[in-house]
Amino acid sequence: GKSSSEYTTDVSVSKQGTSTLNNLVKSLEIRFDKMLKDDDGGNLDYELFQPRETWFPERQFTLKADVVDSAHANNASIGKWINDNSDFLFEKTPPMEQLESHRPVDTRDRTVKDKVTIKQTLEGFPIILLIQFDGEETQTMLGIYSFNLGRGAYYNMGFRFMKDFTTKIKNTAGEYVDNKLPAFVTSYHTYAQDELFGNIDQRKVYSYEFGENANIIVDGDKILPLALFMQDD
């Protein structure tokens, strides 16, 4: 199409990457834009999606077309291996240390603690991507992609924190019942920016991209233990 982004009221899809935009096969960024409503019809916050039990729900994900690694044996697969073995490889990050004593619960059943994890790095899993282009009646298979946590994975990387969330939905009797994953989150509450997550002051949590001058480190003695360093590409 003529635009790199397409929007509906519920989701937006845009081409992802910089150098990879020259490739015939495009990586995609998906963002969920549906606004959740309270019982009175007021706006709550944007709908989130949880594809896996150990993933925090997020609003934004990357559909990666690894044209130089079509088997997906590297990249996000290595990230998952690192996360699965991080207890043996690395020290826990400060958000990881605080998670066990501040684990989010199910909004509809607060006795249930969610099994989500804060991760050392981004990860993903292979999918077959089908897409129905505007004006067409049938779906087109784009091939094997990787469904990845992307740069908007704030909860999974420990940059924002959740108090509770749920994927439960109402049945015909009006009772809340489990909704198997993958599923959209129907309600959630997060820590405000000025609230402490354990001993972590969220106002002192930063990310820094090499080669990017937009987020200068100005509080050097306090930022490093809580900083995310990533390649600027």
XYZ file of N, CA and C in Angstrom:
699
model
N 0.809 -1.182 0.000
C 0.000 0.000 0.000
C 0.855 1.249 0.000
N 0.230 2.409 -0.024
C 0.944 3.677 -0.053
C 1.434 4.088 1.328
N 0.843 3.519 2.355
C 1.206 3.904 3.715
C 1.894 2.756 4.425
N 2.755 3.100 5.388
C 3.426 2.063 6.174
C 2.576 1.613 7.343
N 1.442 2.257 7.547
C 0.577 1.908 8.674
C -0.869 1.816 8.215
N -1.589 0.870 8.807
C -3.021 0.738 8.580
C -3.698 0.675 9.940
N -4.808 1.379 10.090
C -5.456 1.479 11.391
C -6.923 1.086 11.296
N -7.421 0.458 12.346
C -8.848 0.301 12.566
C -9.113 0.863 13.951
N -10.348 0.771 14.418
C -10.648 1.269 15.759
C -10.061 0.370 16.834
N -9.710 -0.872 16.504
C -9.257 -1.824 17.512
C -7.783 -2.173 17.416
N -7.165 -2.028 16.260
C -5.777 -2.469 16.104
C -5.099 -1.641 15.016
N -3.813 -1.436 15.168
C -3.027 -0.805 14.108
C -1.893 -1.741 13.726
N -1.542 -1.733 12.452
C -0.458 -2.560 11.928
C 0.469 -1.652 11.140
N 1.755 -1.711 11.432
C 2.727 -0.901 10.710
C 3.957 -1.736 10.393
N 4.692 -1.323 9.384
C 5.940 -2.007 9.052
C 6.963 -1.718 10.141
N 7.727 -2.751 10.503
C 8.673 -2.633 11.612
C 10.099 -2.717 11.096
N 10.971 -1.935 11.699
C 12.379 -2.013 11.358
C 12.865 -0.790 10.613
N 14.144 -0.788 10.301
C 14.765 0.301 9.534
C 15.443 -0.280 8.295
N 16.573 -0.934 8.482
C 17.265 -1.547 7.338
C 16.436 -2.652 6.706
N 15.617 -3.353 7.508
C 14.818 -4.463 6.976
C 13.650 -3.985 6.124
N 13.356 -2.690 6.135
C 12.268 -2.184 5.303
C 12.571 -2.354 3.823
N 13.847 -2.538 3.497
C 14.225 -2.759 2.097
C 13.988 -4.196 1.652
N 13.729 -5.090 2.601
C 13.480 -6.487 2.257
C 12.106 -6.645 1.633
N 11.970 -7.629 0.755
C 10.677 -7.893 0.129
C 9.654 -8.321 1.169
N 10.090 -9.145 2.130
C 9.209 -9.600 3.206
C 9.360 -8.645 4.379
N 8.248 -8.112 4.868
C 8.285 -7.080 5.897
C 7.984 -7.654 7.279
N 8.686 -7.129 8.271
C 8.295 -7.357 9.657
C 7.195 -6.363 10.006
N 6.335 -6.751 10.937
C 5.174 -5.929 11.275
C 5.124 -5.645 12.769
N 4.617 -4.479 13.111
C 4.354 -4.109 14.500
C 2.839 -4.024 14.661
N 2.296 -4.725 15.654
C 0.856 -4.662 15.895
C 0.611 -4.003 17.244
N -0.411 -3.153 17.298
C -0.759 -2.450 18.525
C -2.270 -2.465 18.692
N -2.719 -2.848 19.881
C -4.150 -2.945 20.153
C -4.652 -1.607 20.684
N -5.666 -1.059 20.019
C -6.146 0.285 20.324
C -7.547 0.313 20.922
N -8.122 -0.852 21.193
C -9.456 -0.876 21.780
C -9.406 -0.351 23.208
N -10.333 0.533 23.560
C -10.392 1.095 24.900
C -11.376 0.288 25.748
N -10.895 -0.216 26.887
C -11.771 -0.923 27.812
C -12.665 0.076 28.537
N -13.893 -0.340 28.827
C -14.877 0.532 29.467
C -15.245 0.001 30.849
N -15.577 0.926 31.759
C -16.093 0.502 33.055
C -17.593 0.272 32.947
N -18.221 -0.084 34.067
C -19.650 -0.421 34.043
C -20.518 0.763 33.641
N -19.995 1.977 33.807
C -20.753 3.173 33.451
C -20.410 3.693 32.057
N -19.565 2.947 31.349
C -19.211 3.345 29.996
C -18.021 4.267 29.893
N -17.378 4.551 31.024
C -16.206 5.418 31.003
C -14.965 4.675 30.545
N -13.999 5.410 30.031
C -12.754 4.807 29.563
C -11.889 4.349 30.729
N -11.328 3.140 30.606
C -10.403 2.618 31.608
C -8.970 2.708 31.091
N -8.618 1.855 30.177
C -7.288 1.862 29.567
C -7.343 0.964 28.342
N -6.251 0.919 27.592
C -6.240 0.131 26.366
C -6.243 -1.367 26.659
N -6.914 -2.101 25.791
C -6.956 -3.551 25.896
C -5.559 -4.132 25.692
N -5.245 -5.171 26.475
C -3.961 -5.857 26.377
C -4.185 -7.295 25.930
N -3.126 -7.931 25.451
C -3.205 -9.296 24.936
C -2.153 -10.147 25.626
N -2.563 -11.347 26.061
C -1.640 -12.286 26.704
C -1.602 -13.584 25.901
N -0.532 -13.829 25.144
C -0.463 -15.052 24.345
C 0.011 -16.266 25.121
N 0.797 -16.065 26.200
C 1.380 -17.185 26.941
C 1.290 -16.938 28.443
N 1.271 -18.040 29.188
C 1.053 -17.961 30.631
C 2.151 -17.194 31.349
N 3.397 -17.323 30.888
C 4.508 -16.659 31.568
C 4.765 -15.247 31.037
N 3.998 -14.825 30.036
C 4.137 -13.472 29.499
C 3.159 -12.534 30.181
N 3.653 -11.404 30.645
C 2.740 -10.335 31.019
C 1.965 -9.907 29.778
N 0.720 -9.522 29.939
C -0.002 -8.979 28.785
C 0.607 -7.643 28.367
N 0.579 -7.385 27.085
C 1.116 -6.146 26.531
C 0.151 -5.595 25.492
N 0.357 -4.341 25.150
C -0.455 -3.708 24.113
C 0.176 -3.858 22.732
N 1.486 -4.046 22.684
C 2.208 -3.991 21.411
C 3.138 -5.187 21.266
N 3.185 -5.761 20.050
C 4.036 -6.918 19.761
C 4.653 -6.750 18.373
N 5.702 -7.531 18.115
C 6.371 -7.518 16.817
C 6.187 -8.867 16.132
N 5.770 -8.839 14.879
C 5.714 -10.038 14.042
C 6.942 -9.992 13.145
N 7.941 -10.790 13.492
C 9.257 -10.674 12.871
C 9.402 -11.640 11.703
N 9.784 -11.093 10.556
C 10.089 -11.908 9.382
C 11.602 -12.025 9.289
N 12.155 -13.085 9.847
C 13.606 -13.265 9.848
C 14.035 -13.901 8.530
N 14.214 -13.071 7.516
C 14.490 -13.610 6.178
C 15.857 -14.278 6.106
N 16.775 -13.924 6.997
C 18.083 -14.582 7.002
C 18.112 -15.744 7.987
N 17.004 -15.984 8.653
C 16.916 -17.061 9.643
C 15.502 -17.622 9.614
N 15.117 -18.163 8.467
C 13.735 -18.606 8.286
C 13.350 -19.749 9.209
N 14.345 -20.449 9.765
C 14.055 -21.527 10.718
C 13.812 -20.985 12.115
N 14.085 -19.693 12.323
C 13.929 -19.063 13.640
C 14.723 -19.806 14.705
N 15.901 -20.266 14.325
C 16.768 -20.971 15.270
C 17.589 -20.000 16.105
N 17.584 -18.732 15.721
C 18.338 -17.716 16.453
C 17.368 -16.650 16.959
N 17.910 -15.478 17.214
C 17.112 -14.318 17.573
C 16.233 -14.594 18.791
N 14.900 -14.552 18.626
C 14.010 -14.682 19.775
C 14.073 -16.064 20.413
N 14.432 -17.091 19.633
C 14.565 -18.429 20.214
C 15.716 -18.471 21.207
N 16.801 -17.787 20.878
C 17.911 -17.687 21.821
C 17.478 -16.902 23.049
N 16.677 -15.861 22.834
C 16.164 -15.092 23.962
C 15.371 -15.949 24.920
N 14.541 -16.845 24.388
C 13.771 -17.731 25.256
C 14.693 -18.668 26.024
N 15.738 -19.184 25.360
C 16.685 -20.063 26.051
C 17.376 -19.309 27.186
N 17.751 -18.064 26.932
C 18.377 -17.251 27.977
C 17.425 -17.056 29.146
N 16.170 -16.733 28.856
C 15.203 -16.515 29.930
C 14.928 -17.795 30.708
N 14.855 -18.929 30.009
C 14.594 -20.204 30.684
C 15.743 -20.600 31.604
N 16.956 -20.149 31.286
C 18.141 -20.543 32.054
C 18.779 -19.377 32.803
N 18.049 -18.289 32.921
C 18.646 -17.081 33.495
C 19.030 -17.244 34.957
N 18.336 -18.133 35.687
C 18.680 -18.335 37.098
C 20.096 -18.872 37.257
N 20.584 -19.587 36.237
C 21.935 -20.151 36.290
C 22.969 -19.233 35.642
N 22.500 -18.337 34.774
C 23.423 -17.533 33.980
C 23.676 -16.142 34.550
N 22.645 -15.548 35.148
C 22.739 -14.143 35.528
C 22.189 -13.915 36.929
N 22.547 -12.768 37.476
C 21.881 -12.293 38.676
C 20.518 -11.733 38.285
N 19.588 -11.773 39.214
C 18.269 -11.210 38.946
C 18.364 -9.690 38.851
N 17.567 -9.123 37.967
C 17.458 -7.669 37.912
C 16.616 -7.204 39.096
N 16.704 -5.927 39.483
C 15.887 -5.449 40.608
C 14.391 -5.726 40.458
N 13.778 -5.531 39.275
C 12.358 -5.878 39.156
C 12.085 -7.365 39.387
N 12.991 -8.239 38.929
C 12.824 -9.678 39.168
C 12.835 -9.987 40.655
N 13.726 -9.326 41.387
C 13.825 -9.569 42.823
C 12.557 -9.152 43.547
N 11.906 -8.114 43.065
C 10.703 -7.608 43.728
C 9.437 -8.355 43.322
N 9.478 -9.067 42.193
C 8.257 -9.657 41.644
C 7.625 -10.678 42.576
N 8.424 -11.556 43.181
C 7.848 -12.640 43.974
C 7.018 -12.126 45.140
N 7.443 -11.037 45.750
C 6.692 -10.487 46.883
C 5.637 -9.478 46.443
N 5.586 -9.187 45.152
C 4.591 -8.247 44.624
C 3.975 -8.810 43.346
N 3.725 -10.104 43.352
C 3.218 -10.782 42.158
C 1.773 -10.370 41.888
N 1.427 -10.052 40.629
C 0.045 -9.680 40.326
C -0.913 -10.847 40.528
N -2.138 -10.520 40.890
C -3.171 -11.524 41.122
C -4.245 -11.387 40.056
N -5.141 -12.374 40.017
C -6.264 -12.329 39.088
C -7.287 -11.316 39.602
N -7.679 -10.393 38.756
C -8.605 -9.338 39.155
C -9.913 -9.907 39.682
N -10.394 -11.004 39.098
C -11.686 -11.587 39.476
C -11.570 -12.616 40.590
N -10.377 -13.093 40.873
C -10.151 -14.054 41.960
C -8.783 -13.764 42.561
N -8.767 -12.931 43.574
C -7.508 -12.404 44.096
C -6.716 -13.437 44.895
N -7.253 -14.648 45.023
C -6.476 -15.724 45.646
C -5.531 -16.379 44.639
N -5.731 -16.092 43.357
C -4.922 -16.691 42.294
C -3.808 -15.731 41.898
N -2.558 -16.179 42.021
C -1.418 -15.380 41.597
C -1.023 -15.771 40.175
N -0.796 -14.771 39.345
C -0.429 -15.031 37.957
C 0.994 -15.559 37.859
N 1.249 -16.396 36.845
C 2.538 -17.078 36.689
C 3.490 -16.343 35.743
N 3.261 -15.069 35.586
C 4.074 -14.277 34.667
C 5.489 -14.079 35.212
N 6.420 -13.791 34.313
C 7.811 -13.567 34.705
C 8.327 -12.265 34.091
N 9.236 -11.631 34.805
C 10.007 -10.525 34.238
C 11.268 -11.126 33.631
N 11.626 -10.683 32.461
C 12.613 -11.393 31.647
C 13.937 -10.636 31.511
N 14.991 -11.402 31.233
C 16.299 -10.814 30.980
C 16.384 -10.209 29.582
N 15.637 -10.798 28.643
C 15.697 -10.326 27.263
C 14.394 -10.671 26.553
N 14.225 -10.155 25.359
C 13.009 -10.413 24.595
C 13.018 -11.831 24.043
N 11.832 -12.382 23.852
C 11.705 -13.727 23.306
C 10.479 -13.792 22.415
N 10.308 -14.935 21.747
C 9.169 -15.103 20.864
C 8.952 -16.554 20.514
N 7.970 -16.802 19.671
C 7.665 -18.169 19.243
C 7.183 -18.134 17.795
N 7.396 -19.219 17.034
C 7.038 -19.217 15.611
C 5.532 -19.287 15.396
N 5.077 -18.604 14.367
C 3.672 -18.635 13.968
C 3.604 -18.698 12.443
N 2.462 -19.108 11.922
C 2.158 -18.961 10.501
C 1.252 -17.750 10.374
N 1.679 -16.752 9.622
C 0.963 -15.484 9.543
C 0.032 -15.460 8.339
N -1.250 -15.314 8.613
C -2.268 -15.133 7.584
C -2.809 -13.716 7.698
N -2.978 -13.051 6.580
C -3.473 -11.681 6.605
C -4.468 -11.486 5.468
N -5.531 -10.752 5.754
C -6.512 -10.423 4.724
C -6.340 -8.950 4.373
N -5.836 -8.700 3.187
C -5.571 -7.336 2.761
C -6.871 -6.617 2.430
N -6.842 -5.312 2.579
C -8.009 -4.487 2.307
C -8.463 -4.678 0.861
N -9.756 -4.927 0.694
C -10.313 -5.102 -0.638
C -10.301 -6.524 -1.141
N -9.700 -7.434 -0.376
C -9.660 -8.837 -0.777
C -10.578 -9.665 0.115
N -11.112 -10.745 -0.439
C -12.066 -11.575 0.286
C -11.420 -12.792 0.924
N -10.205 -13.100 0.537
C -9.526 -14.275 1.079
C -8.243 -13.859 1.793
N -7.763 -14.761 2.632
C -6.534 -14.502 3.360
C -5.313 -14.913 2.534
N -4.225 -14.223 2.763
C -2.948 -14.542 2.132
C -1.975 -15.017 3.198
N -1.291 -16.130 2.946
C -0.293 -16.606 3.895
C 1.030 -15.918 3.595
N 1.555 -15.199 4.585
C 2.829 -14.510 4.410
C 4.013 -15.386 4.764
N 3.743 -16.521 5.437
C 4.827 -17.446 5.753
C 5.027 -17.620 7.238
N 6.189 -18.168 7.596
C 6.531 -18.389 9.001
C 7.133 -17.107 9.562
N 6.513 -16.606 10.602
C 6.996 -15.422 11.306
C 7.304 -15.811 12.751
N 7.875 -14.877 13.477
C 8.088 -15.054 14.911
C 7.267 -14.005 15.648
N 6.404 -14.458 16.566
C 5.575 -13.562 17.378
C 6.412 -13.156 18.584
N 6.896 -11.929 18.591
C 7.905 -11.505 19.555
C 7.404 -10.445 20.519
N 7.931 -10.502 21.720
C 7.903 -9.330 22.574
C 8.784 -8.281 21.913
N 8.277 -7.072 21.766
C 9.044 -6.032 21.094
C 9.496 -4.951 22.049
N 9.790 -3.791 21.489
C 10.283 -2.691 22.318
C 9.196 -2.105 23.207
N 7.953 -2.475 22.951
C 6.870 -2.021 23.812
C 6.534 -3.005 24.912
N 7.429 -3.962 25.175
C 7.170 -4.992 26.198
C 7.560 -4.467 27.579
N 6.884 -3.416 28.006
C 7.272 -2.729 29.240
C 7.070 -3.590 30.482
N 6.002 -4.356 30.524
C 5.739 -5.178 31.713
C 6.670 -6.385 31.757
N 6.900 -7.015 30.612
C 7.755 -8.205 30.575
C 9.214 -7.890 30.855
N 9.640 -6.667 30.569
C 11.026 -6.286 30.807
C 11.218 -5.564 32.133
N 10.127 -5.334 32.866
C 10.249 -4.736 34.186
C 10.387 -3.232 34.191
N 9.723 -2.566 33.252
C 9.740 -1.107 33.226
C 8.410 -0.518 33.674
N 7.370 -1.304 33.652
C 6.084 -0.955 34.242
C 5.603 -2.185 34.998
N 4.696 -1.957 35.952
C 4.340 -3.045 36.861
C 2.828 -3.136 37.039
N 2.364 -4.385 37.171
C 0.938 -4.655 37.299
C 0.583 -5.094 38.711
N -0.581 -4.623 39.166
C -1.122 -5.081 40.443
C -1.993 -6.318 40.234
N -2.785 -6.301 39.189
C -3.662 -7.434 38.887
C -4.113 -7.338 37.439
N -4.539 -8.481 36.898
C -5.168 -8.512 35.581
C -5.945 -9.816 35.458
N -6.830 -9.882 34.485
C -7.611 -11.103 34.275
C -7.977 -11.254 32.809
N -8.091 -12.509 32.396
C -8.615 -12.824 31.064
C -9.997 -13.467 31.168
N -10.547 -13.521 32.384
C -11.861 -14.142 32.577
C -12.935 -13.360 31.829
N -13.934 -14.083 31.337
C -15.060 -13.480 30.639
C -16.359 -13.982 31.257
N -17.440 -13.254 31.019
C -18.743 -13.652 31.549
C -19.389 -14.698 30.647
N -19.991 -15.723 31.280
C -20.757 -16.703 30.515
C -22.201 -16.238 30.402
N -23.052 -17.083 29.844
C -24.446 -16.690 29.627
C -25.198 -16.464 30.929
N -24.685 -17.033 32.017
C -25.317 -16.846 33.327
C -24.788 -15.610 34.044
N -23.875 -14.894 33.399
C -23.318 -13.704 34.010
C -22.196 -13.973 34.987
N -21.665 -15.206 34.966
C -20.572 -15.570 35.866
C -19.241 -15.457 35.129
N -18.215 -15.039 35.863
C -16.889 -14.954 35.262
C -16.257 -16.339 35.210
N -15.804 -16.723 34.016
C -15.190 -18.038 33.821
C -13.847 -17.859 33.123
N -12.998 -18.880 33.233
C -11.675 -18.830 32.617
C -11.783 -18.773 31.096
N -10.880 -18.053 30.499
C -10.770 -17.954 29.048
C -9.366 -18.411 28.674
N -9.255 -19.529 27.962
C -7.951 -20.121 27.686
C -7.079 -19.188 26.847
N -5.787 -19.213 27.154
C -4.824 -18.430 26.387
C -4.579 -19.058 25.019
N -4.258 -18.234 24.024
C -4.088 -16.780 24.072
C -5.421 -16.062 24.220
N -5.406 -14.943 24.931
C -6.657 -14.247 25.212
C -6.390 -12.772 25.474
N -7.425 -11.982 25.277
C -7.348 -10.570 25.621
C -7.622 -10.391 27.110
N -6.974 -9.409 27.684
C -7.186 -9.070 29.088
C -8.425 -8.189 29.181
N -9.352 -8.570 30.057
C -10.623 -7.857 30.156
C -10.631 -6.808 31.257
N -9.665 -6.901 32.177
C -9.565 -5.896 33.241
C -8.165 -5.966 33.844
N -7.630 -4.824 34.257
C -6.314 -4.823 34.901
C -6.087 -3.500 35.620
N -5.149 -3.545 36.565
C -4.737 -2.340 37.287
C -3.216 -2.326 37.362
N -2.628 -1.169 37.174
C -1.173 -1.035 37.168
C -0.728 -0.066 38.264
N 0.552 -0.133 38.572
C 1.134 0.829 39.503
C 1.244 2.187 38.817
N 0.804 3.221 39.501
C 0.977 4.574 38.980
C 2.459 4.931 38.967
N 2.809 5.915 38.165
C 4.213 6.275 38.004
C 4.855 6.713 39.316
N 4.060 7.273 40.231
C 4.626 7.744 41.497
C 4.490 6.719 42.621
N 4.053 5.485 42.294
C 3.964 4.422 43.287
C 5.226 3.569 43.265
N 5.642 3.125 44.450
C 6.798 2.245 44.543
C 6.399 0.812 44.215
N 7.236 0.122 43.454
C 7.106 -1.320 43.245
C 8.162 -1.969 44.128
N 7.760 -2.362 45.325
C 8.743 -2.775 46.314
C 9.591 -1.579 46.682
N 10.892 -1.663 46.439
C 11.776 -0.529 46.705
C 12.188 0.199 45.432
N 11.491 -0.079 44.331
C 11.826 0.532 43.048
C 10.975 1.778 42.826
N 11.640 2.885 42.637
C 10.986 4.136 42.280
C 10.927 4.198 40.757
N 9.723 4.076 40.210
C 9.584 4.020 38.751
C 10.084 5.283 38.064
N 10.136 6.378 38.786
C 10.628 7.623 38.190
C 12.138 7.592 37.989
N 12.793 6.546 38.514
C 14.234 6.389 38.355
C 14.573 5.235 37.412
N 13.595 4.735 36.672
C 13.816 3.633 35.739
C 13.882 4.203 34.325
N 14.955 3.897 33.628
C 15.174 4.459 32.303
C 15.570 3.363 31.317
N 15.399 3.658 30.044
C 16.016 2.837 29.006
C 16.982 3.720 28.234
N 18.018 3.116 27.711
C 19.022 3.884 26.971
C 19.391 3.119 25.720
N 19.288 3.761 24.573
C 19.637 3.134 23.306
C 20.948 3.717 22.795
N 21.894 2.841 22.518
C 23.176 3.306 21.992
C 22.962 4.029 20.667
N 23.593 5.185 20.525
C 23.450 5.961 19.303
C 22.250 6.879 19.311
N 21.483 6.866 20.388
C 20.282 7.694 20.482
C 20.504 8.752 21.559
N 20.371 10.010 21.197
C 20.635 11.094 22.141
C 19.369 11.636 22.791
N 18.233 11.047 22.475
C 16.974 11.589 22.982
C 16.762 11.287 24.455
N 17.445 10.271 24.971
C 17.246 9.924 26.380
C 18.594 9.931 27.107
N 19.126 11.118 27.310
C 20.422 11.291 27.954
C 20.344 10.842 29.413
N 21.354 10.109 29.868
C 21.433 9.735 31.275
C 21.870 10.962 32.076
N 21.006 11.413 32.972
C 21.320 12.597 33.773
C 21.482 12.258 35.244
N 21.168 11.036 35.617
C 21.226 10.642 37.025
C 22.093 9.397 37.123
N 23.348 9.536 36.697
C 24.205 8.385 36.470
C 24.405 7.474 37.644
N 24.452 8.017 38.862
C 24.737 7.161 40.005
C 23.547 6.311 40.402
N 22.364 6.622 39.883
C 21.174 5.870 40.272
C 20.546 5.110 39.109
N 20.908 5.460 37.890
C 20.227 4.843 36.754
C 20.760 3.456 36.422
N 22.060 3.235 36.549
C 22.659 2.032 35.982
C 22.053 0.731 36.487
N 21.743 0.573 37.786
C 21.160 -0.693 38.229
C 19.773 -0.956 37.649
N 19.099 0.088 37.159
C 17.728 -0.068 36.685
C 17.601 0.258 35.202
N 18.710 0.212 34.473
C 18.689 0.646 33.081
C 18.605 -0.535 32.128
N 17.940 -0.324 31.015
C 17.914 -1.280 29.912
C 18.793 -0.726 28.798
N 19.755 -1.511 28.356
C 20.615 -1.096 27.255
C 20.258 -1.932 26.032
N 19.995 -1.281 24.922
C 19.650 -2.007 23.706
C 20.344 -1.348 22.520
N 20.503 -2.122 21.477
C 21.111 -1.600 20.262
C 20.135 -0.692 19.546
N 20.611 0.425 19.065
C 19.782 1.353 18.300
C 19.879 0.986 16.827
N 18.825 0.371 16.284
C 18.842 0.013 14.863
C 17.572 0.484 14.177
